[in-house]
Amino acid sequence: MEKRQITLKDIARALSLSTSTVSRSLKDHPDISRETKDRVRKFADEHRYKPNALALGLRTNKNKTIGVIIPEIVHYFFSSVLSGMQEEAEKEDYSLIICQSNEDYNREIKVTRTLLSAHVCGVLASVSKTTTTFDHYQEILDNEIPLVFFDRICTGINTDRVVVDDYTGTFNAVNHLIQTGCKRIAFLGAPTHLTISNNRRMGYEDALRKNGIQVEPSLMPICDTILLAGEIVHRLLNLTDRPDAIFAINDEVAAYCIRKIKASGFRIPEDISVCGFSNSYISEATDPGLTTVDQHGFEVGTTAMRLLIDRLNGEEKKEGCVSKIIKTRLVVRESTK
Amino acid sequence: MEKRQITLKDIARALSLSTSTVSRSLKDHPDISRETKDRVRKFADEHRYKPNALALGLRTNKNKTIGVIIPEIVHYFFSSVLSGMQEEAEKEDYSLIICQSNEDYNREIKVTRTLLSAHVCGVLASVSKTTTTFDHYQEILDNEIPLVFFDRICTGINTDRVVVDDYTGTFNAVNHLIQTGCKRIAFLGAPTHLTISNNRRMGYEDALRKNGIQVEPSLMPICDTILLAGEIVHRLLNLTDRPDAIFAINDEVAAYCIRKIKASGFRIPEDISVCGFSNSYISEATDPGLTTVDQHGFEVGTTAMRLLIDRLNGEEKKEGCVSKIIKTRLVVRESTK
DNA sequence: AAATTTCATGCAAACGATTGCATTTTGATA
DNA sequence: TATCAAAATGCAATCGTTTGCATGAAATTT
């Protein structure tokens, strides 16, 4: 059963030609006669000739593969993004090598090495929460490998990027909370060195200001995991002037808030409104259904991949860095009025 | 900045040696003198020599990469599996090429081609729901590429496999429902040609029988998506002898049931108990919390990858097919008594 | 001192495809 | 018929590494 893949040499031998002639025939080189081209083409098709990707790779030092650095696959947003990348990459016959940083700086460094030695044609990356220096990304660029950041970008480095419109998404969500009568809105955010976190924070603050509500640091704890949420939500609920709305930086924390709020005897949304971020599966599972901001992860993925491939093909001409922004969409369910 | 990677030839030139001597020095070949080895080693280290993976690939026709065929990344279970695979592959410096079938048969065929032409060393696969013939998997084996199925195996083909203990998992879950007083237990299953579906069904039926409860086909609809659930759950709730428990094949459907049941005015778990399968993020977001069967996706991933790598290294000696079973764990929350 | 063994190293082919530069064949022109 | 241009094909190097075999030098045995 070991039917070794057929090579140019095999075709050449079979047709009494040289490999160069066969090679040129298959790529329709003008030097080759119609007749020879047809013979070669026919034989190649009949024997299912497929150029050996590895050999091609050796010549060009590239292997039709794109590397993806992603914090954690096991999150709705990131897995949607990945899914979009897949779909887009497939159209141009690129394969994806996927690496997780697990939100760990050192691991992120390690995987950039891996991608370099795998000779990927390009890299798509979203930086981990614990990353503070960016030399490893610079190294990718130094090797002249195009790099596109998605979602979590890295300000120190000048590259193309695709980001979610976190600012507007949050602004609209908070505005919605205010429109529906909320006045004291807590903001459960992520560590401040993340751009996405800052943008959302600014969206939140601006929405408050625009509506003449004062920004209160005490209502803006860092709380992006359920672990942290335990204590923080408890504290918020026991404030004398307790918030009447909570905007959480992700759906997991929002879902936790919903349970905790109900357990403490408050009603949602009558006493406290809750809004999340992502529109993951979770937001349809909570009771009441979770109002949330859809990040369009799939679109982030396709867009980032498209941008990268266009760069590779030289179709994206723009000299400087292209920055694409994916619009969000507020999905109103029952956790807000 | 374009510091081309250093090659054997570069080292040879710099040290006035031949590439063969350099090559042998680096792999500690006995023919080479201690002195030469040390010089080469030193120079290589100083200049960060890394063998060119592409060139290696050309010789061996393999490229230290493992292909993964997965139905849809955007599901908790599958993304956990992927995560486990990643972790295990990394230990041995394998990269992962990931392909989604999107539950589509034709696409599955297409991605097997992709993996073959990428010259992966091995393949890990979970078959799509719509797959009925298996020639494309046979093709992988015909090319002498080790194949390990995980979770959704394919009975027609003889290979190593790693599966979840669906039978016992379901048996225990249903048994738990019965122990807590349920007598009419509905089973919302997946299409019958999937092994996992059948195993769960058998676990369900056996649990009923063991407890002297009759199996009723009318309580066993095919219902593995929220779309299908709409009508089916409605029908079940309006039966004159309505079920007092629902076992759903996944957490999404279970979460949908919870909402629907509550909306219809029944209490959970007093009137109707609900149990899911996966232990995804969702199961902590529902109200009440969802009792579910943890599938240990991460472990499925690491185990499958380990098995494959052991085959590749010739460390898994067993002639026939190795079949590993990952234990499940019943996670009892508030949706059951 | 000659013959033989051991040790260290280099040559060259191979993996599969591409490509600049011959070389051969054909046909047209002088 | 000799000359030349055009058309069609082949040669050989290249990408980076590995490896069987040959070569050379030094050390050992007769």
XYZ file of C-alpha atoms in Angstrom, chain A residues 47-295:
249
model
C -0.822 10.101 -11.358
C -2.052 12.743 -8.947
C 1.157 14.671 -8.914
C 1.362 17.109 -6.012
C 4.468 19.218 -5.554
C 6.288 18.293 -2.395
C 5.658 21.083 0.052
C 8.798 20.323 2.005
C 11.031 20.673 -1.049
C 9.376 23.908 -2.005
C 9.891 25.041 1.520
C 13.590 24.389 1.441
C 14.086 26.650 -1.561
C 12.048 29.549 -0.295
C 12.727 28.961 3.375
C 9.004 29.330 3.919
C 6.401 26.668 4.215
C 2.941 28.006 3.491
C 2.104 28.042 7.133
C 0.964 30.785 9.436
C 1.652 30.826 13.140
C -0.929 31.910 15.673
C -0.090 32.939 19.208
C -3.162 32.982 21.359
C -3.521 33.333 25.132
C -5.996 30.528 25.827
C -8.002 28.592 23.311
C -10.585 27.601 25.877
C -12.488 30.856 25.704
C -15.379 31.559 23.483
C -13.881 34.688 22.008
C -10.509 33.208 21.185
C -11.881 30.010 19.792
C -14.197 32.032 17.542
C -11.257 34.058 16.355
C -9.330 30.897 15.615
C -12.245 29.548 13.719
C -12.357 32.642 11.542
C -8.638 32.456 10.889
C -8.937 28.848 9.838
C -11.653 29.597 7.390
C -9.799 32.443 5.778
C -6.439 30.676 5.689
C -7.949 27.673 4.007
C -9.035 29.766 1.061
C -5.426 30.344 0.168
C -4.160 26.947 1.210
C -2.285 28.103 4.232
C -2.037 25.838 7.223
C -2.187 27.111 10.766
C 0.256 26.354 13.512
C -1.345 27.266 16.774
C 0.449 28.017 20.021
C -1.018 28.922 23.370
C 0.786 31.260 25.691
C -1.525 30.347 28.557
C -1.243 34.007 29.564
C 2.346 33.338 30.462
C 5.122 35.663 29.376
C 7.890 33.094 29.281
C 5.825 30.686 27.346
C 5.036 33.400 24.874
C 8.729 33.886 24.276
C 9.191 30.193 23.850
C 6.463 29.862 21.254
C 7.852 32.697 19.152
C 11.039 30.645 18.935
C 9.000 27.646 17.925
C 7.294 29.579 15.176
C 10.553 30.976 13.899
C 12.128 27.585 13.674
C 9.027 26.248 11.990
C 9.664 28.862 9.289
C 6.139 30.190 9.213
C 5.340 32.771 6.545
C 3.616 35.082 8.976
C 2.370 35.401 12.532
C -0.891 36.429 14.115
C -0.641 37.215 17.799
C -2.630 38.362 20.783
C -0.415 39.216 23.727
C -0.713 37.527 27.068
C -1.817 39.387 30.160
C 1.549 38.997 31.814
C 3.634 40.261 28.908
C 5.535 43.446 29.554
C 8.456 43.481 27.134
C 8.246 42.899 23.457
C 11.671 41.889 22.200
C 10.393 38.519 21.124
C 7.885 40.147 18.808
C 10.571 42.422 17.465
C 12.576 39.318 16.714
C 9.821 38.061 14.463
C 9.883 41.305 12.534
C 13.677 41.236 12.389
C 13.381 37.963 10.562
C 11.200 39.769 8.066
C 8.150 37.783 8.964
C 4.954 39.825 8.778
C 3.179 40.122 12.103
C -0.407 41.130 12.752
C -1.712 41.638 16.246
C -5.318 40.928 16.994
C -7.417 42.021 19.946
C -4.633 42.391 22.465
C -2.108 44.507 20.685
C 1.227 45.643 21.833
C 1.816 49.346 21.781
C 5.584 49.232 21.736
C 5.692 47.612 18.314
C 4.684 48.993 14.995
C 2.662 46.468 13.038
C -0.674 45.879 11.438
C -3.452 45.182 13.865
C -7.056 44.176 14.103
C -8.870 45.230 17.210
C -12.345 45.174 18.582
C -13.977 48.530 19.070
C -13.809 48.164 22.823
C -14.262 51.828 23.501
C -17.499 52.239 21.576
C -18.763 48.840 22.650
C -18.398 49.733 26.281
C -19.590 53.278 25.767
C -22.802 52.040 24.190
C -23.340 49.382 26.808
C -22.878 51.809 29.685
C -24.993 54.346 27.902
C -27.700 51.721 27.598
C -27.472 51.096 31.334
C -27.848 54.810 32.011
C -30.714 55.168 29.554
C -32.554 52.443 31.378
C -32.260 54.325 34.644
C -29.031 53.147 36.248
C -27.003 55.770 38.069
C -24.325 53.959 40.035
C -22.583 51.665 37.615
C -19.687 49.503 38.715
C -16.968 48.605 36.232
C -15.223 45.278 36.782
C -12.083 45.622 34.673
C -8.878 43.857 33.741
C -5.300 44.833 34.603
C -4.526 48.310 33.304
C -1.556 47.492 31.110
C -3.846 45.826 28.599
C -5.003 48.168 25.891
C -8.386 46.528 25.615
C -8.905 47.085 29.288
C -8.024 50.763 29.086
C -10.191 51.344 26.070
C -13.170 49.819 27.786
C -12.462 51.843 30.873
C -12.394 55.007 28.817
C -15.624 54.068 27.115
C -17.148 53.579 30.514
C -15.869 56.845 31.918
C -16.870 58.853 28.888
C -20.357 57.422 28.914
C -20.699 58.428 32.551
C -19.360 61.927 31.960
C -21.482 62.491 28.920
C -24.475 61.790 31.119
C -23.240 63.958 33.939
C -22.403 61.110 36.269
C -19.255 61.302 38.317
C -16.547 58.666 37.919
C -15.846 56.885 41.178
C -12.631 54.867 41.471
C -14.155 52.761 44.231
C -16.621 51.385 41.703
C -13.860 50.347 39.335
C -12.019 47.387 40.822
C -9.816 45.073 38.832
C -11.843 41.924 38.564
C -11.488 39.793 35.477
C -11.738 36.319 36.961
C -14.334 34.520 39.020
C -11.712 34.029 41.665
C -11.312 37.735 42.169
C -15.025 38.332 41.827
C -15.900 36.461 45.022
C -14.721 39.088 47.420
C -15.214 42.123 45.214
C -18.848 41.526 44.358
C -19.560 40.832 47.996
C -18.054 44.184 48.938
C -19.967 46.046 46.247
C -23.270 44.577 47.309
C -22.708 45.614 50.896
C -21.880 49.238 50.185
C -24.324 51.660 51.740
C -24.867 53.233 48.365
C -24.705 50.011 46.485
C -24.405 50.073 42.671
C -27.555 49.637 40.611
C -25.658 48.177 37.680
C -22.535 46.137 37.015
C -20.596 46.159 33.809
C -18.231 43.185 33.726
C -15.279 42.805 31.411
C -16.299 39.297 30.418
C -19.295 37.012 30.450
C -17.903 34.626 33.045
C -17.612 37.346 35.647
C -20.993 38.747 34.647
C -22.600 35.325 35.077
C -20.997 35.034 38.475
C -22.404 38.428 39.412
C -25.871 37.351 38.408
C -25.780 34.343 40.695
C -24.253 36.262 43.560
C -26.700 39.134 43.251
C -29.672 36.810 43.247
C -28.259 34.861 46.163
C -28.014 38.104 48.101
C -31.703 38.668 47.588
C -31.612 41.379 44.943
C -33.604 41.269 41.767
C -32.145 41.525 38.266
C -32.663 43.881 36.544
C -35.051 45.698 38.893
C -32.511 46.248 41.676
C -29.298 45.729 39.771
C -28.664 45.467 36.051
C -25.799 43.361 34.738
C -23.939 43.587 31.470
C -21.163 41.334 30.189
C -18.740 41.308 27.271
C -18.350 38.656 24.541
C -21.771 37.209 23.838
C -20.525 33.722 24.531
C -22.678 30.651 25.032
C -22.885 31.624 28.649
C -24.974 34.667 27.965
C -27.874 32.522 26.861
C -27.576 30.226 29.837
C -27.872 32.701 32.681
C -31.158 33.579 34.291
C -32.086 36.205 33.382
C -30.391 36.147 29.977
C -27.267 38.257 29.950
C -27.082 41.569 28.135
C -23.647 41.656 26.607
C -21.410 43.142 23.944
C -20.796 40.908 20.966
C -17.142 41.077 19.915
